[in-house]
XYZ file of C-alpha atoms in Angstrom:
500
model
C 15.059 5.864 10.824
C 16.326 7.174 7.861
C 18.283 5.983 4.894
C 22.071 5.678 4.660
C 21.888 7.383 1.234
C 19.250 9.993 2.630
C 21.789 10.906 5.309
C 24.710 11.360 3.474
C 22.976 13.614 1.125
C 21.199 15.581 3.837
C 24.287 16.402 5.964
C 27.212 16.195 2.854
C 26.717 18.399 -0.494
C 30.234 16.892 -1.639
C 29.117 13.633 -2.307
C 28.356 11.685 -5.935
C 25.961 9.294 -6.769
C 29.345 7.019 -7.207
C 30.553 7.650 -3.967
C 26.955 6.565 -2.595
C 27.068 3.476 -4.812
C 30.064 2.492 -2.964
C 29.375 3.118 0.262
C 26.684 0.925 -0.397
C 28.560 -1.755 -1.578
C 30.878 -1.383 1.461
C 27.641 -1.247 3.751
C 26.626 -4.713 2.206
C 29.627 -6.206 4.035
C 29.858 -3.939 7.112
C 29.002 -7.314 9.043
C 31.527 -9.209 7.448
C 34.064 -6.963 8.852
C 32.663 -6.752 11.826
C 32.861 -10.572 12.898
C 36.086 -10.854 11.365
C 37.443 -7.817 13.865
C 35.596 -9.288 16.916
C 34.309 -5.452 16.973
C 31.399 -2.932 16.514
C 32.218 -0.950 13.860
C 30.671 2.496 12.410
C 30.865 4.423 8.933
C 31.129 8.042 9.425
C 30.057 10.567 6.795
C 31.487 13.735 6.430
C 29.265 16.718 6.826
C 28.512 20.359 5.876
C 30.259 21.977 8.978
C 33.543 19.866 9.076
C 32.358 17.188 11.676
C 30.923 13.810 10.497
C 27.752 11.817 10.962
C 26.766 8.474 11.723
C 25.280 6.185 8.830
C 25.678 2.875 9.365
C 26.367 0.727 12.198
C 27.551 -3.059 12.473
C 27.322 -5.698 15.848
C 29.839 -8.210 15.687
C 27.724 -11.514 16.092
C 31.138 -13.036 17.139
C 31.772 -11.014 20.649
C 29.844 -8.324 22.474
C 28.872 -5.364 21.272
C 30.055 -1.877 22.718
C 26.875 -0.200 21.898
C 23.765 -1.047 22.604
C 22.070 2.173 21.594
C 21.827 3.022 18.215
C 23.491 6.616 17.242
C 23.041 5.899 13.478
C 21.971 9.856 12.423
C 23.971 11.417 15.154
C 26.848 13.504 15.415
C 30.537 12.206 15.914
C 31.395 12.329 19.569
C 34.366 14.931 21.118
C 36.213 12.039 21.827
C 36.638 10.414 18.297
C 35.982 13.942 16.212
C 40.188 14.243 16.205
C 41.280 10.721 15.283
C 38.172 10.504 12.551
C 39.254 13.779 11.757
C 42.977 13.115 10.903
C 42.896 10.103 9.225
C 40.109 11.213 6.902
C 42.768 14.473 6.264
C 46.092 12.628 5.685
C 43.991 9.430 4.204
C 45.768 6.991 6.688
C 44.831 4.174 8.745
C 45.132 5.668 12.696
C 44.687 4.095 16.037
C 44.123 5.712 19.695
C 47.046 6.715 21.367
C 45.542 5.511 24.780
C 42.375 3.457 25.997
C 39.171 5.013 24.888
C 36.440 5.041 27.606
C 33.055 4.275 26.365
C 30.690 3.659 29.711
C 33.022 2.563 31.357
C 34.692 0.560 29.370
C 38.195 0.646 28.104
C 37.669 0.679 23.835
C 41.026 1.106 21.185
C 39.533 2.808 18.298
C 41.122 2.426 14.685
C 39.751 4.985 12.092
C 40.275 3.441 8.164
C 39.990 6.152 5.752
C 37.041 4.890 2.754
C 38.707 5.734 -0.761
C 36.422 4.685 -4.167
C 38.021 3.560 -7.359
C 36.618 4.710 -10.705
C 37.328 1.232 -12.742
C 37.737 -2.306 -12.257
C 40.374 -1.969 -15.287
C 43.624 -1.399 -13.316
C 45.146 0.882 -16.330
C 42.070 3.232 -16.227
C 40.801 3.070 -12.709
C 41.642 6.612 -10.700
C 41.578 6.628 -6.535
C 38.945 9.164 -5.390
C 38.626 10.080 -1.619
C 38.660 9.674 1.105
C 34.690 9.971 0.478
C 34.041 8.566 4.624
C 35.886 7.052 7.059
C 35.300 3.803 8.755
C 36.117 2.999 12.631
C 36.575 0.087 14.541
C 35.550 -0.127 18.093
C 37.307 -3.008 20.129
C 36.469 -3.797 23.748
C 39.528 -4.293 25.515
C 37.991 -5.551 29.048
C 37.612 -8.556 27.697
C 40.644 -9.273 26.686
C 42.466 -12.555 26.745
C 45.321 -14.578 24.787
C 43.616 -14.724 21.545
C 42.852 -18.259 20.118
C 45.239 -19.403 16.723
C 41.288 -18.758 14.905
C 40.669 -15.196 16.499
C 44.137 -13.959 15.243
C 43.055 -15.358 11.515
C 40.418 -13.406 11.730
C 41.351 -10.043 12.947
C 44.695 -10.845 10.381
C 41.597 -11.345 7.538
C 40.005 -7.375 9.134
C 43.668 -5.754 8.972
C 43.715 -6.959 5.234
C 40.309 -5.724 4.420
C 41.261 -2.250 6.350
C 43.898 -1.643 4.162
C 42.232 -2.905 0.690
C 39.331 -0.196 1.914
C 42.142 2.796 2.959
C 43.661 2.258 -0.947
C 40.478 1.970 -2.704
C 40.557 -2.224 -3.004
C 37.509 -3.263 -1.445
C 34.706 -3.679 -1.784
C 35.767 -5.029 -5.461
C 33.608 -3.701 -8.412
C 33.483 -7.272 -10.230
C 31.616 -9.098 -6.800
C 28.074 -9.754 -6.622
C 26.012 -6.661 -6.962
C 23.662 -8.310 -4.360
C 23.285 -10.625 -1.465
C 22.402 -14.085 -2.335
C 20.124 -15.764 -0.202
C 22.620 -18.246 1.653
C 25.197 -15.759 1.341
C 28.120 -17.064 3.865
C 29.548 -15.283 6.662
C 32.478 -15.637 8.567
C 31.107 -17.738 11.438
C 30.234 -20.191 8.723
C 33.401 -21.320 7.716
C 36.603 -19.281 6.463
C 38.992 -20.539 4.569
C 42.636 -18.610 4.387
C 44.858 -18.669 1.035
C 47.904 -17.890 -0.202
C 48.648 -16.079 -3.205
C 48.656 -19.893 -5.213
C 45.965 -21.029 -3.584
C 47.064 -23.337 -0.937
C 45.043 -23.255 2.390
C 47.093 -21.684 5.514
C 44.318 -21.853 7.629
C 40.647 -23.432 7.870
C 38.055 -22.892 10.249
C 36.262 -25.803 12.163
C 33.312 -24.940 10.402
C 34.816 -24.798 6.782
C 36.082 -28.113 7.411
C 32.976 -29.671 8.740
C 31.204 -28.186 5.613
C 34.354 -29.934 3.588
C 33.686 -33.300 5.523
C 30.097 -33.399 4.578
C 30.996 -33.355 0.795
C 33.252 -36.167 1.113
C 36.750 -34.522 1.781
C 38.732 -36.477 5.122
C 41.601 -35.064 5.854
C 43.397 -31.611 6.342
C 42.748 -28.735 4.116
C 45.700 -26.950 5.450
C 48.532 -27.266 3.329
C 46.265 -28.347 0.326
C 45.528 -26.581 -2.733
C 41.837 -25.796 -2.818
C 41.395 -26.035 -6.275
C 42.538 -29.386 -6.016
C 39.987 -30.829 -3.299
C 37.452 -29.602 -4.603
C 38.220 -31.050 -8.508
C 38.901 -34.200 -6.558
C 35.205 -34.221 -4.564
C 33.086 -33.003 -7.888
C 31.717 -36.000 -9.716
C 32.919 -37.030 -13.237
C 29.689 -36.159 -15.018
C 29.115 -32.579 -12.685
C 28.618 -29.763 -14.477
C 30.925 -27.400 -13.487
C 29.629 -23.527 -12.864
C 32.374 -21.368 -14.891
C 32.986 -19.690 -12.260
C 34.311 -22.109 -9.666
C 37.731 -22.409 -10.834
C 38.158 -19.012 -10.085
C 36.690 -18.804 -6.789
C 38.875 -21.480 -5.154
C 42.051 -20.303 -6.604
C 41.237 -17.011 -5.066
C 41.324 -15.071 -7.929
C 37.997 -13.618 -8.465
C 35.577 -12.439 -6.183
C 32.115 -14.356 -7.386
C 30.506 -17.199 -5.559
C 29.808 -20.189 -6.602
C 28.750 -23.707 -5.180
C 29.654 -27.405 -4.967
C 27.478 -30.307 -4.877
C 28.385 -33.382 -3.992
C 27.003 -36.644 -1.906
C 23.668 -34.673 -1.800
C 24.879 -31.761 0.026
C 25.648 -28.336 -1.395
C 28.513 -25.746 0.163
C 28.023 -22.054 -0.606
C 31.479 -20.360 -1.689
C 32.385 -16.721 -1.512
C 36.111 -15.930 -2.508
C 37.795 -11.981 -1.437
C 40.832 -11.361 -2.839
C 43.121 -9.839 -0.900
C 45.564 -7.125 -2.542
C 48.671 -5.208 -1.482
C 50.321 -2.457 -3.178
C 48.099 -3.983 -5.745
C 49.331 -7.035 -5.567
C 47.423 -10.424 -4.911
C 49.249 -11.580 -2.448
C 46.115 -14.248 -1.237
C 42.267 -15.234 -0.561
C 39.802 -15.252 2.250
C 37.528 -17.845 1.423
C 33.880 -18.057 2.923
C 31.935 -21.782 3.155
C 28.629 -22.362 4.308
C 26.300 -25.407 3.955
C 22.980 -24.788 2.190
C 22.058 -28.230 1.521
C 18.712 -27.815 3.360
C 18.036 -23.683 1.900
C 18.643 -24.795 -1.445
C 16.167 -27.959 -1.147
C 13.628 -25.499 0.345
C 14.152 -22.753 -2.756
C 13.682 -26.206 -5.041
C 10.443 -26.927 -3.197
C 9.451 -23.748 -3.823
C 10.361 -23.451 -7.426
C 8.020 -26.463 -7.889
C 4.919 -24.945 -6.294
C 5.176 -21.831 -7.841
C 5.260 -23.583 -11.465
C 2.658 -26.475 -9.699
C 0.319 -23.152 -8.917
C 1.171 -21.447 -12.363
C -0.113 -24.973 -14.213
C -3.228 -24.703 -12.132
C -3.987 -21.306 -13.078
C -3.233 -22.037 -16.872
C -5.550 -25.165 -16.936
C -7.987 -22.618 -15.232
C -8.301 -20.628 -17.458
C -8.538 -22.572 -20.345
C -11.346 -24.530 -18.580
C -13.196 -20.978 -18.110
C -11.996 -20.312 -22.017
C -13.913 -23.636 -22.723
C -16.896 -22.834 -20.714
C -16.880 -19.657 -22.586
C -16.839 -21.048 -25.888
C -19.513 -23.485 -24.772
C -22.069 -20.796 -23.462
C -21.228 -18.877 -26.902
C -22.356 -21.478 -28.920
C -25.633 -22.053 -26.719
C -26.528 -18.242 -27.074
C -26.190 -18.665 -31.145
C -28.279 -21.370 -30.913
C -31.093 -19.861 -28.531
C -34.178 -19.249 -30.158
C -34.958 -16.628 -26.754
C -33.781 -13.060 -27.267
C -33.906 -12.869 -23.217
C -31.896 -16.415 -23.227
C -29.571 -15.583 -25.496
C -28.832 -12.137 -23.545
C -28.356 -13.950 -20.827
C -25.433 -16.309 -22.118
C -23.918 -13.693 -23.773
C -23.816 -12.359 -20.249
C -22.800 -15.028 -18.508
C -19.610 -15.783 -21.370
C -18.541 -12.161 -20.976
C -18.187 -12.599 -16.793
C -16.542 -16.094 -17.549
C -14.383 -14.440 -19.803
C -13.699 -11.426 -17.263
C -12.123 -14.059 -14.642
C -9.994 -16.364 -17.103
C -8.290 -12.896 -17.688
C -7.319 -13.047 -14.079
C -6.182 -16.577 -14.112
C -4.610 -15.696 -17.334
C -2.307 -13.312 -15.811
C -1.733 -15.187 -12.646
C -0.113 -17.985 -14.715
C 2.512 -16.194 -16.185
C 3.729 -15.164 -12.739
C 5.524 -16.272 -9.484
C 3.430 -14.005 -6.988
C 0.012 -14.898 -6.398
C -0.446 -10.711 -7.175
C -1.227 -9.175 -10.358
C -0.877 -5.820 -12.014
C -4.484 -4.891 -12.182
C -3.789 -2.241 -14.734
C -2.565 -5.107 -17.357
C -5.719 -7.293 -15.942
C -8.587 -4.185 -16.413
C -6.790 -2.907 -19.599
C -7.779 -6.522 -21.067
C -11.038 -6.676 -19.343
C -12.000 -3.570 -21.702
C -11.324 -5.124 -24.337
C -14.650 -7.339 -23.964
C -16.733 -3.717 -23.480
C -16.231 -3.240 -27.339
C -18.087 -6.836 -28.300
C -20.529 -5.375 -26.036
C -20.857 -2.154 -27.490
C -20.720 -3.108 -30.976
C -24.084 -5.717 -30.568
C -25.591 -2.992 -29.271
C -25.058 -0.694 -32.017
C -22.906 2.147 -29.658
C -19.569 3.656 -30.597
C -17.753 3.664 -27.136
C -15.041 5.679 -25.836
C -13.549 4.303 -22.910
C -10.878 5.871 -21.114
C -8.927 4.701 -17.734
C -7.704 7.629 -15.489
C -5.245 6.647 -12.713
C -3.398 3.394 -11.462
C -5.023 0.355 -9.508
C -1.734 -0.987 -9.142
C -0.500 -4.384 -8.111
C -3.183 -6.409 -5.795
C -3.446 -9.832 -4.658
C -5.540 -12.480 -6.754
C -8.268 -12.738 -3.959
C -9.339 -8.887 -4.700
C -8.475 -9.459 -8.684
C -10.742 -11.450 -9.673
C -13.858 -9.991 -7.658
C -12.929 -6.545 -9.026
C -12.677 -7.242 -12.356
C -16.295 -8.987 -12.376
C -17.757 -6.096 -10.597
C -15.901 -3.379 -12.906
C -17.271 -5.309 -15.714
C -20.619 -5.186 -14.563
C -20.493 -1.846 -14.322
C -18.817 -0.933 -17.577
C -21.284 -2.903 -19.287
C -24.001 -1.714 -17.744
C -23.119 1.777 -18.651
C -23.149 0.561 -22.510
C -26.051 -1.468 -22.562
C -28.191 1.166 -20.468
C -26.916 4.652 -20.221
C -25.316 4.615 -23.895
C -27.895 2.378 -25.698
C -27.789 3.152 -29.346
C -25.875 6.258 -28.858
C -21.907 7.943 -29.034
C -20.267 8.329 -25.641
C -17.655 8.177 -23.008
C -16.991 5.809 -19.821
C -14.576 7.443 -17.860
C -13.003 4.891 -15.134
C -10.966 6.698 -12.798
C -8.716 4.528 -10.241
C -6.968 6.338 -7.031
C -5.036 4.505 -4.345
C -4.038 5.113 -1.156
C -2.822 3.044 2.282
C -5.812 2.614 3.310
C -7.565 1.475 0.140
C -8.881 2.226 -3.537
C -11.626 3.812 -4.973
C -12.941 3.447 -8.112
C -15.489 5.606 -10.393
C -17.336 4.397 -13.400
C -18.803 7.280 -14.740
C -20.675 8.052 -18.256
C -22.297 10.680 -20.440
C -25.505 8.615 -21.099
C -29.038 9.200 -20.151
C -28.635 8.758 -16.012
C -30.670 6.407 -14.097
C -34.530 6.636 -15.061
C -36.016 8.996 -11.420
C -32.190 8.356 -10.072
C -33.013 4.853 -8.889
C -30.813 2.160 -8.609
C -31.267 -1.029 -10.720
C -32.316 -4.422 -9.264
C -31.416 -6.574 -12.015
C -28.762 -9.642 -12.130
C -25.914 -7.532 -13.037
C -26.061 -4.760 -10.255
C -27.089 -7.950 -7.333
C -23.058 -9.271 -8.817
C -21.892 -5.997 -8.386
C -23.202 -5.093 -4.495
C -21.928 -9.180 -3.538
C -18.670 -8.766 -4.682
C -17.793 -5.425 -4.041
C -19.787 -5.083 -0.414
C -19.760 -9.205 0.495
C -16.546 -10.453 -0.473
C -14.401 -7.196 -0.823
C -15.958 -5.401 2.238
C -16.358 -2.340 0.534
C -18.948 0.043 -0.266
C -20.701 1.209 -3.255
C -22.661 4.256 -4.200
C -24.872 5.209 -7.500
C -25.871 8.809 -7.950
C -27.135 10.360 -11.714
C -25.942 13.940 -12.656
C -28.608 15.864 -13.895
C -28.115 16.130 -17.629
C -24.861 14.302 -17.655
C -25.235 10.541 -17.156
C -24.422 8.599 -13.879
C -21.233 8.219 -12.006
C -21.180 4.376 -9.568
C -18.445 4.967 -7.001
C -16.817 2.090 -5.591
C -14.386 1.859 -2.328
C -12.420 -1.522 -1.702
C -10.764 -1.235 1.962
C -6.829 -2.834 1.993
C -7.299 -5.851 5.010
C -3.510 -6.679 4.939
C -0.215 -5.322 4.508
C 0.917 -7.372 1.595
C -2.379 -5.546 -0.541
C -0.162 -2.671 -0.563
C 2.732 -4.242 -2.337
């Protein structure tokens, strides 16, 4: 299905990358005002031949939902073309005249013109629009005598309808992004007047209230007030929590107390713009933040692991150094020197691992360090090198980092020992990736493979277990007549995470 921004700029040459910005930010709460209107409700974007298309859709989780088919990409229908039509003309907020009939099923329809402001400085900011139009669907066959809660909410909807027909909401200064937590209106909402004082508060806000400490009534209470009077003495107060339980900013914030944690999430609400009040949205996320904590711990737990790693391979390195200096064996001391540069090639890996959180690395940052040990080789071999890395590998997970970078060492280093000995070249590596995998070439100027056969030494045994054992890939070495030898390795993707 495609994109809300890829359908408004397929079907609408009118509109700016500001006007998509904010329809984005409006789509971000789409299901807040959906739950709060007990309603399904759709943002229409106007296209090329004067009708409008369907970009976004929201199910109210708090009552059925009219539509169980998605029409997201699809033309208005006849029957709301005229009311969409109208109010996206005169800029107004319209209802239905009469019952709409959707399947059988009696539906009013309100259509909220979608205006954009320019600022969040009220002397500079300028009303643009309407840039789309926004329409509620209710179903009126279930319809009943609304609970004291259910008129809250649909009284919270009207205000948000009008903030969005004058350009009010969503609010420039909120949260660019959803926090993971985030509360929604089934959660807990809490209602306040323009000085803060709670006219209404959900069951659920005042459950989440109760398990901070708070007994009592938050009705008639001054939010700013409970909540100074639950903090401890010694809590370290976020700066923006005065603010959000006054009502006068739209941040979040969150209060801890008695071991449990309450998400906050304050809306304004303007008229004529005016503050005239607050919707205010609670949720506990005593157990989601202890979770993000655990996880904060293992990821530094598995960082620690990979640092000591590496300096234990560092070590080992070091250690197999100073045994090679000290070998009185040419064929010995080759064969430590050897052994430190692989060593060496994996405490890269581990090297890079630690300074993340994802147990992934950016294999270009790994293999442009792994190069870096080509030029000790080169230079005890007496070979001026010119190495040069064509393509991306990209980001891939630790369990193919570490194999790869041993094998593409091999290789590297087997082009300078053998195919450059004693002489001036190149060794091209060229990366390409795709879905289903990525292939590598090593390839150098040097003197080919002696009769074009492949070598059965130490190095090229490391190369064929790691690339065809562990990696499940393949491998192929061919020489080019006159123009050194090319090895060709392909590394199939097993998972969908590889290709992140």
């Amino acid at each position: 299905m495609p994109t809300m921004s890829e359908l408004v700029t397929a079907h609408s040459s009118q509109s700016s990358a500001d006007d998509l910005n904010w329809l984005h930010a409006l789509l971000n709460d789409l299901q807040l005002l959906a739950d709060l209107a007990f309603a399904d409700i759709v943002l229409w974007s106007p296209s090329a031949d004067g009708g409008f298309v369907a970009v976004a859709h929201a199910r109210p989780s708090s009552a059925a939902t009219l539509f169980y088919r998605d029409f997201v990409g699809q033309q208005i229908k006849p029957d709301w073309r005229r009311l969409v039509t109208d109010a996206f003309e005169r800029g107004e907020i319209l209802d239905s005249s009469a019952p709409d009939w959707f399947e059988e099923t009696p539906t009013r329809v309100r259509a909220v013109p979608v205006f954009r402001r320019t600022s969040p400085s009220a002397a500079q900011q300028q009303v643009i629009g309407p840039i789309a139009v926004l329409t509620r669907h209710t179903n009126l066959s279930e319809a009943r005598m609304p609970s004291r809660q259910e008129l809250t909410f649909n009284d919270c909807a009207n205000d948000l309808f009008r903030m969005i027909a004058s350009g009010s909401f969503p609010q420039l200064t909120a949260p660019t992004g959803p926090r993971r937590g985030a509360p929604r209106a089934s959660d807990g909402l809490i209602r306040l007047d323009v000085d803060g004082i709670t006219i209404f508060a959900s069951p659920n806000a005042l459950s989440a209230f109760n398990r901070i400490g708070f007994s009592g009534e938050l009705e008639g209470e001054s939010l700013a007030q409970v909540v100074t009077d639950l903090l401890p003495q010694r809590f370290a107060v976020d700066e923006t929590l005065p603010l959000v339980v006054t009502g006068k900013a739209p941040w979040r914030s969150e209060i801890e107390a008695k071991g449990v944690t309450v998400s906050l999430r304050t809306i304004p609400v303007f008229s004529e713009g005016l503050r005239v009040g607050a919707i205010v949205l609670c949720r506990e996320v005593t157990e989601l933040r202890h979770q993000e904590q655990e996880l904060i711990t293992k990821d530094a737990t598995i960082r620690e692991i990979h640092h000591r790693v590496k300096n234990n391979l560092q070590t080992v390195a070091s250690l197999l150094r100073i045994q090679a200096r000290r070998s009185n064996s040419d064929e010995a001391r080759e064969s430590l020197t050897q052994a430190t540069r692989r060593v060496s090639a994996i405490a890269v890996v581990h090297d890079t691992l630690s300074h993340g959180l994802a147990q992934s690395v950016d294999f270009d940052e790994v293999f442009d360090r792994v190069l870096m040990l080509i030029a000790e080789v080169a230079s005890s071999h007496g070979t001026r090198v010119h190495p040069m890395k064509r393509g991306a590998f990209g980001i891939l997970p630790s369990d193919y980092a570490t194999p790869l970078s041993l094998a593409l060492t091999e290789l590297v280093t087997n082009a300078v020992e053998h195919g450059l000995a004693e002489r001036e070249g190149n060794v091209v590596i060229t990366a390409h990736r795709s879905d289903e995998g990525l292939t590598v070439s090593v390839r150098d100027n040097g003197v080919g493979l002696p009769e074009g056969k492949v070598g059965s030494g130490l190095g090229t045994q490391i190369v064929r277990t790691l690339i065809e054992g562990e990696l499940g890939g393949i491998i192929d070495w061919h020489t080019m007549s006159g123009r050194g030898t090319e090895v060709t390795i392909a590394v199939p993707f097993r998972f969908g995470n590889d290709r992140d």
